[in-house]
């Protein structure tokens, strides 16, 4: 599940980003409103965590712009502004929730889960490739009538493949998106995890979903 974090205070941004990654979410970070609009427009996010007091365009302006463009991505506003009128302004602009700084990280995670539960039956929370299904809210995977247990890293890797089905993914792309690190050419970590996934989602099935593109990377075929 991919989250866009918009926060101009680096210490806070690093803290939230680290916590979200540890919780199993994929995170992109930007520090101003214009970049927030650009990223939200050109990428597919499940949720945007948006500070109000950011440069170039403030959080309220970003929310209004995205809603005007019929963007239905969930938005949680985060701000030190704690007056009732501030909350009303943000929620009326189109945000799903409003969280006051400082906050406990556990509360942020609880609010994120609550938002996703509201749409638990919605197609946006279910990824499907042939008979392989992933529920992003419950974080469960099944193929046919068989439940598949995955580690957090395996789940994130499979989610990346399913969101980019029928597209060739290089090792560099995978390490940067799933591990959030720059690609190191002499590491085989991607191949090791691909092998783990294959054993879990392909081994007991006639139809194989993960395929090697020799010399390039991997592809999940629908």
mmCIF file of C-alpha atoms in Angstrom:
data_model
loop_
_atom_site.group_PDB
_atom_site.id
_atom_site.type_symbol
_atom_site.label_atom_id
_atom_site.label_comp_id
_atom_site.label_asym_id
_atom_site.label_seq_id
_atom_site.Cartn_x
_atom_site.Cartn_y
_atom_site.Cartn_z
ATOM 1 C CA UNK A 1 0.000 0.000 0.000
ATOM 2 C CA UNK A 2 1.550 3.278 -1.113
ATOM 3 C CA UNK A 3 1.450 6.518 0.899
ATOM 4 C CA UNK A 4 2.528 10.030 -0.079
ATOM 5 C CA UNK A 5 3.925 12.006 2.874
ATOM 6 C CA UNK A 6 3.989 15.793 2.469
ATOM 7 C CA UNK A 7 5.970 17.421 5.291
ATOM 8 C CA UNK A 8 8.529 20.249 5.122
ATOM 9 C CA UNK A 9 10.153 19.646 8.524
ATOM 10 C CA UNK A 10 12.814 17.042 7.772
ATOM 11 C CA UNK A 11 13.014 15.611 11.283
ATOM 12 C CA UNK A 12 9.267 15.005 11.390
ATOM 13 C CA UNK A 13 9.241 13.680 7.831
ATOM 14 C CA UNK A 14 12.040 11.211 8.586
ATOM 15 C CA UNK A 15 10.301 10.059 11.777
ATOM 16 C CA UNK A 16 6.945 9.442 10.091
ATOM 17 C CA UNK A 17 8.489 7.881 6.996
ATOM 18 C CA UNK A 18 10.597 5.463 9.056
ATOM 19 C CA UNK A 19 7.570 4.395 11.087
ATOM 20 C CA UNK A 20 5.416 3.839 8.015
ATOM 21 C CA UNK A 21 8.104 1.749 6.342
ATOM 22 C CA UNK A 22 8.455 -0.378 9.476
ATOM 23 C CA UNK A 23 4.668 -0.822 9.471
ATOM 24 C CA UNK A 24 4.881 -2.268 5.961
ATOM 25 C CA UNK A 25 3.813 0.716 3.857
ATOM 26 C CA UNK A 26 5.562 2.017 0.743
ATOM 27 C CA UNK A 27 6.292 5.742 1.165
ATOM 28 C CA UNK A 28 7.176 8.673 -1.086
ATOM 29 C CA UNK A 29 8.079 11.997 0.571
ATOM 30 C CA UNK A 30 7.923 15.590 -0.688
ATOM 31 C CA UNK A 31 8.274 18.881 1.174
ATOM 32 C CA UNK A 32 6.023 21.367 -0.636
ATOM 33 C CA UNK A 33 2.554 21.721 -2.102
ATOM 34 C CA UNK A 34 3.523 21.912 -5.759
ATOM 35 C CA UNK A 35 5.461 18.643 -5.582
ATOM 36 C CA UNK A 36 2.565 17.107 -3.648
ATOM 37 C CA UNK A 37 0.187 17.891 -6.510
ATOM 38 C CA UNK A 38 2.662 16.606 -9.086
ATOM 39 C CA UNK A 39 3.265 13.319 -7.270
ATOM 40 C CA UNK A 40 -0.416 12.781 -6.472
ATOM 41 C CA UNK A 41 -1.369 13.429 -10.090
ATOM 42 C CA UNK A 42 1.269 11.175 -11.629
ATOM 43 C CA UNK A 43 1.322 8.275 -9.158
ATOM 44 C CA UNK A 44 -1.212 5.913 -7.629
ATOM 45 C CA UNK A 45 -1.452 6.400 -3.851
ATOM 46 C CA UNK A 46 -3.779 4.791 -1.343
ATOM 47 C CA UNK A 47 -3.365 7.689 1.085
ATOM 48 C CA UNK A 48 -1.810 11.151 1.358
ATOM 49 C CA UNK A 49 -0.499 12.422 4.713
ATOM 50 C CA UNK A 50 -0.487 16.170 4.239
ATOM 51 C CA UNK A 51 0.885 18.889 6.498
ATOM 52 C CA UNK A 52 -1.017 22.164 6.219
ATOM 53 C CA UNK A 53 1.814 24.655 6.718
ATOM 54 C CA UNK A 54 3.992 23.783 3.735
ATOM 55 C CA UNK A 55 5.631 26.101 1.155
ATOM 56 C CA UNK A 56 4.510 26.952 -2.389
ATOM 57 C CA UNK A 57 0.944 25.706 -1.863
ATOM 58 C CA UNK A 58 -0.432 25.030 1.600
ATOM 59 C CA UNK A 59 -2.180 21.804 2.514
ATOM 60 C CA UNK A 60 -5.693 23.199 2.177
ATOM 61 C CA UNK A 61 -4.915 24.433 -1.341
ATOM 62 C CA UNK A 62 -3.539 21.008 -2.243
ATOM 63 C CA UNK A 63 -6.677 19.251 -0.969
ATOM 64 C CA UNK A 64 -8.972 21.612 -2.866
ATOM 65 C CA UNK A 65 -6.988 21.199 -6.075
ATOM 66 C CA UNK A 66 -6.996 17.396 -5.899
ATOM 67 C CA UNK A 67 -10.704 17.210 -5.114
ATOM 68 C CA UNK A 68 -11.450 19.594 -7.974
ATOM 69 C CA UNK A 69 -9.618 17.149 -10.238
ATOM 70 C CA UNK A 70 -11.916 14.355 -8.966
ATOM 71 C CA UNK A 71 -8.997 12.696 -7.177
ATOM 72 C CA UNK A 72 -10.504 10.319 -4.606
ATOM 73 C CA UNK A 73 -7.266 9.466 -2.800
ATOM 74 C CA UNK A 74 -7.751 9.434 0.967
ATOM 75 C CA UNK A 75 -6.153 12.421 2.733
ATOM 76 C CA UNK A 76 -5.191 12.907 6.373
ATOM 77 C CA UNK A 77 -4.224 16.472 7.254
ATOM 78 C CA UNK A 78 -1.565 16.871 9.954
ATOM 79 C CA UNK A 79 -1.059 20.236 11.616
ATOM 80 C CA UNK A 80 -0.157 22.058 14.817
ATOM 81 C CA UNK A 81 -3.223 24.256 14.236
ATOM 82 C CA UNK A 82 -5.660 22.933 16.813
ATOM 83 C CA UNK A 83 -8.624 25.290 16.629
ATOM 84 C CA UNK A 84 -12.053 23.922 15.714
ATOM 85 C CA UNK A 85 -12.293 26.265 12.729
ATOM 86 C CA UNK A 86 -9.007 24.862 11.370
ATOM 87 C CA UNK A 87 -10.342 21.305 11.545
ATOM 88 C CA UNK A 88 -13.624 22.317 9.931
ATOM 89 C CA UNK A 89 -11.769 24.120 7.134
ATOM 90 C CA UNK A 90 -9.642 21.069 6.373
ATOM 91 C CA UNK A 91 -12.476 18.562 6.484
ATOM 92 C CA UNK A 92 -14.775 20.763 4.414
ATOM 93 C CA UNK A 93 -12.010 21.108 1.816
ATOM 94 C CA UNK A 94 -12.212 17.346 1.306
ATOM 95 C CA UNK A 95 -9.792 15.734 3.772
ATOM 96 C CA UNK A 96 -10.849 12.439 5.374
ATOM 97 C CA UNK A 97 -9.286 13.168 8.760
ATOM 98 C CA UNK A 98 -7.371 15.825 10.701
ATOM 99 C CA UNK A 99 -4.579 14.935 13.139
ATOM 100 C CA UNK A 100 -3.097 17.513 15.499
ATOM 101 C CA UNK A 101 0.657 17.705 16.138
ATOM 102 C CA UNK A 102 2.266 16.429 18.241
ATOM 103 C CA UNK A 103 0.709 12.992 18.024
ATOM 104 C CA UNK A 104 1.597 9.450 19.015
ATOM 105 C CA UNK A 105 2.635 7.397 16.002
ATOM 106 C CA UNK A 106 0.329 4.600 17.137
ATOM 107 C CA UNK A 107 -2.597 7.019 16.777
ATOM 108 C CA UNK A 108 -1.561 7.870 13.218
ATOM 109 C CA UNK A 109 -1.445 4.180 12.308
ATOM 110 C CA UNK A 110 -4.856 3.639 13.914
ATOM 111 C CA UNK A 111 -6.362 6.475 11.884
ATOM 112 C CA UNK A 112 -4.841 5.097 8.690
ATOM 113 C CA UNK A 113 -6.329 1.672 9.401
ATOM 114 C CA UNK A 114 -9.701 3.244 10.195
ATOM 115 C CA UNK A 115 -9.809 5.046 6.853
ATOM 116 C CA UNK A 116 -9.031 1.866 4.943
ATOM 117 C CA UNK A 117 -11.631 -0.092 6.907
ATOM 118 C CA UNK A 118 -14.328 2.300 5.703
ATOM 119 C CA UNK A 119 -13.770 0.997 2.185
ATOM 120 C CA UNK A 120 -12.999 -2.569 3.146
ATOM 121 C CA UNK A 121 -15.320 -3.886 0.447
ATOM 122 C CA UNK A 122 -14.094 -1.526 -2.255
ATOM 123 C CA UNK A 123 -12.135 -2.658 -5.278
ATOM 124 C CA UNK A 124 -9.400 -0.101 -4.565
ATOM 125 C CA UNK A 125 -8.285 -2.280 -1.657
ATOM 126 C CA UNK A 126 -8.142 -5.532 -3.633
ATOM 127 C CA UNK A 127 -5.480 -6.349 -6.218
ATOM 128 C CA UNK A 128 -6.174 -9.263 -8.571
ATOM 129 C CA UNK A 129 -3.966 -11.075 -11.085
ATOM 130 C CA UNK A 130 -5.687 -14.169 -12.483
ATOM 131 C CA UNK A 131 -6.602 -16.229 -9.385
ATOM 132 C CA UNK A 132 -4.131 -14.371 -7.149
ATOM 133 C CA UNK A 133 -5.791 -11.871 -4.796
ATOM 134 C CA UNK A 134 -4.299 -9.383 -2.349
ATOM 135 C CA UNK A 135 -6.357 -7.538 0.266
ATOM 136 C CA UNK A 136 -4.422 -4.371 1.081
ATOM 137 C CA UNK A 137 -6.426 -3.559 4.203
ATOM 138 C CA UNK A 138 -6.383 -6.983 5.835
ATOM 139 C CA UNK A 139 -2.909 -7.617 4.350
ATOM 140 C CA UNK A 140 -3.780 -11.147 3.280
ATOM 141 C CA UNK A 141 -3.018 -12.977 0.038
ATOM 142 C CA UNK A 142 -4.727 -15.967 -1.539
ATOM 143 C CA UNK A 143 -4.458 -17.936 -4.741
ATOM 144 C CA UNK A 144 -7.514 -19.899 -5.675
ATOM 145 C CA UNK A 145 -8.838 -21.249 -2.383
ATOM 146 C CA UNK A 146 -5.382 -21.357 -0.771
ATOM 147 C CA UNK A 147 -4.279 -18.702 1.740
ATOM 148 C CA UNK A 148 -0.644 -17.659 1.374
ATOM 149 C CA UNK A 149 1.420 -16.438 4.319
ATOM 150 C CA UNK A 150 3.948 -13.736 3.446
ATOM 151 C CA UNK A 151 6.467 -11.722 5.418
ATOM 152 C CA UNK A 152 6.136 -7.930 5.334
ATOM 153 C CA UNK A 153 8.882 -7.655 2.717
ATOM 154 C CA UNK A 154 7.386 -10.413 0.573
ATOM 155 C CA UNK A 155 3.976 -8.747 0.782
ATOM 156 C CA UNK A 156 5.414 -5.391 -0.314
ATOM 157 C CA UNK A 157 7.325 -7.038 -3.148
ATOM 158 C CA UNK A 158 4.243 -8.872 -4.397
ATOM 159 C CA UNK A 159 2.157 -5.698 -4.129
ATOM 160 C CA UNK A 160 4.693 -3.881 -6.325
ATOM 161 C CA UNK A 161 4.477 -6.661 -8.911
ATOM 162 C CA UNK A 162 0.676 -6.723 -8.844
ATOM 163 C CA UNK A 163 0.415 -2.951 -9.239
ATOM 164 C CA UNK A 164 2.721 -3.255 -12.248
ATOM 165 C CA UNK A 165 1.437 -6.503 -13.742
ATOM 166 C CA UNK A 166 2.559 -7.284 -17.300
ATOM 167 C CA UNK A 167 5.427 -4.782 -16.947
ATOM 168 C CA UNK A 168 9.089 -5.774 -16.800
ATOM 169 C CA UNK A 169 10.610 -4.720 -13.474
ATOM 170 C CA UNK A 170 14.382 -4.457 -13.265
ATOM 171 C CA UNK A 171 16.342 -5.293 -10.131
ATOM 172 C CA UNK A 172 17.144 -1.595 -9.784
ATOM 173 C CA UNK A 173 13.454 -0.647 -9.874
ATOM 174 C CA UNK A 174 12.601 -3.308 -7.313
ATOM 175 C CA UNK A 175 15.324 -2.400 -4.805
ATOM 176 C CA UNK A 176 14.519 1.300 -5.015
ATOM 177 C CA UNK A 177 10.756 0.829 -4.584
ATOM 178 C CA UNK A 178 10.544 -2.129 -2.210
ATOM 179 C CA UNK A 179 13.740 -1.689 -0.189
ATOM 180 C CA UNK A 180 13.976 2.097 -0.603
ATOM 181 C CA UNK A 181 17.712 1.884 -1.263
ATOM 182 C CA UNK A 182 19.934 2.502 -4.254
ATOM 183 C CA UNK A 183 20.656 -0.604 -6.310
ATOM 184 C CA UNK A 184 23.897 -2.457 -5.511
ATOM 185 C CA UNK A 185 24.939 -4.493 -8.528
ATOM 186 C CA UNK A 186 26.631 -7.336 -6.638
ATOM 187 C CA UNK A 187 23.715 -8.115 -4.315
ATOM 188 C CA UNK A 188 21.338 -11.006 -4.945
ATOM 189 C CA UNK A 189 18.713 -9.955 -2.392
ATOM 190 C CA UNK A 190 16.068 -9.398 -5.089
ATOM 191 C CA UNK A 191 16.637 -12.841 -6.598
ATOM 192 C CA UNK A 192 16.449 -14.449 -3.154
ATOM 193 C CA UNK A 193 13.089 -12.829 -2.385
ATOM 194 C CA UNK A 194 11.733 -13.605 -5.851
ATOM 195 C CA UNK A 195 12.608 -17.234 -5.192
ATOM 196 C CA UNK A 196 10.724 -17.071 -1.869
ATOM 197 C CA UNK A 197 7.663 -15.638 -3.635
ATOM 198 C CA UNK A 198 7.750 -18.249 -6.369
ATOM 199 C CA UNK A 199 7.756 -21.045 -3.800
ATOM 200 C CA UNK A 200 4.686 -19.550 -2.157
ATOM 201 C CA UNK A 201 2.529 -18.400 -5.089
ATOM 202 C CA UNK A 202 3.688 -20.544 -8.037
ATOM 203 C CA UNK A 203 5.112 -23.843 -6.781
ATOM 204 C CA UNK A 204 1.822 -25.690 -6.293
ATOM 205 C CA UNK A 205 0.079 -24.280 -9.366
ATOM 206 C CA UNK A 206 0.283 -25.249 -13.037
ATOM 207 C CA UNK A 207 0.005 -21.632 -14.216
ATOM 208 C CA UNK A 208 3.153 -19.712 -13.259
ATOM 209 C CA UNK A 209 2.746 -15.979 -12.664
ATOM 210 C CA UNK A 210 6.300 -14.738 -12.030
ATOM 211 C CA UNK A 211 8.611 -14.995 -15.025
ATOM 212 C CA UNK A 212 12.287 -14.170 -15.480
ATOM 213 C CA UNK A 213 13.261 -11.818 -18.286
ATOM 214 C CA UNK A 214 16.827 -12.949 -18.769
ATOM 215 C CA UNK A 215 19.382 -10.199 -18.330
ATOM 216 C CA UNK A 216 16.717 -7.625 -17.445
ATOM 217 C CA UNK A 217 14.530 -8.526 -14.476
ATOM 218 C CA UNK A 218 11.133 -10.062 -13.764
ATOM 219 C CA UNK A 219 7.507 -9.789 -14.850
ATOM 220 C CA UNK A 220 4.200 -10.819 -13.269
ATOM 221 C CA UNK A 221 1.949 -11.959 -16.120
ATOM 222 C CA UNK A 222 -1.833 -11.649 -15.974
#
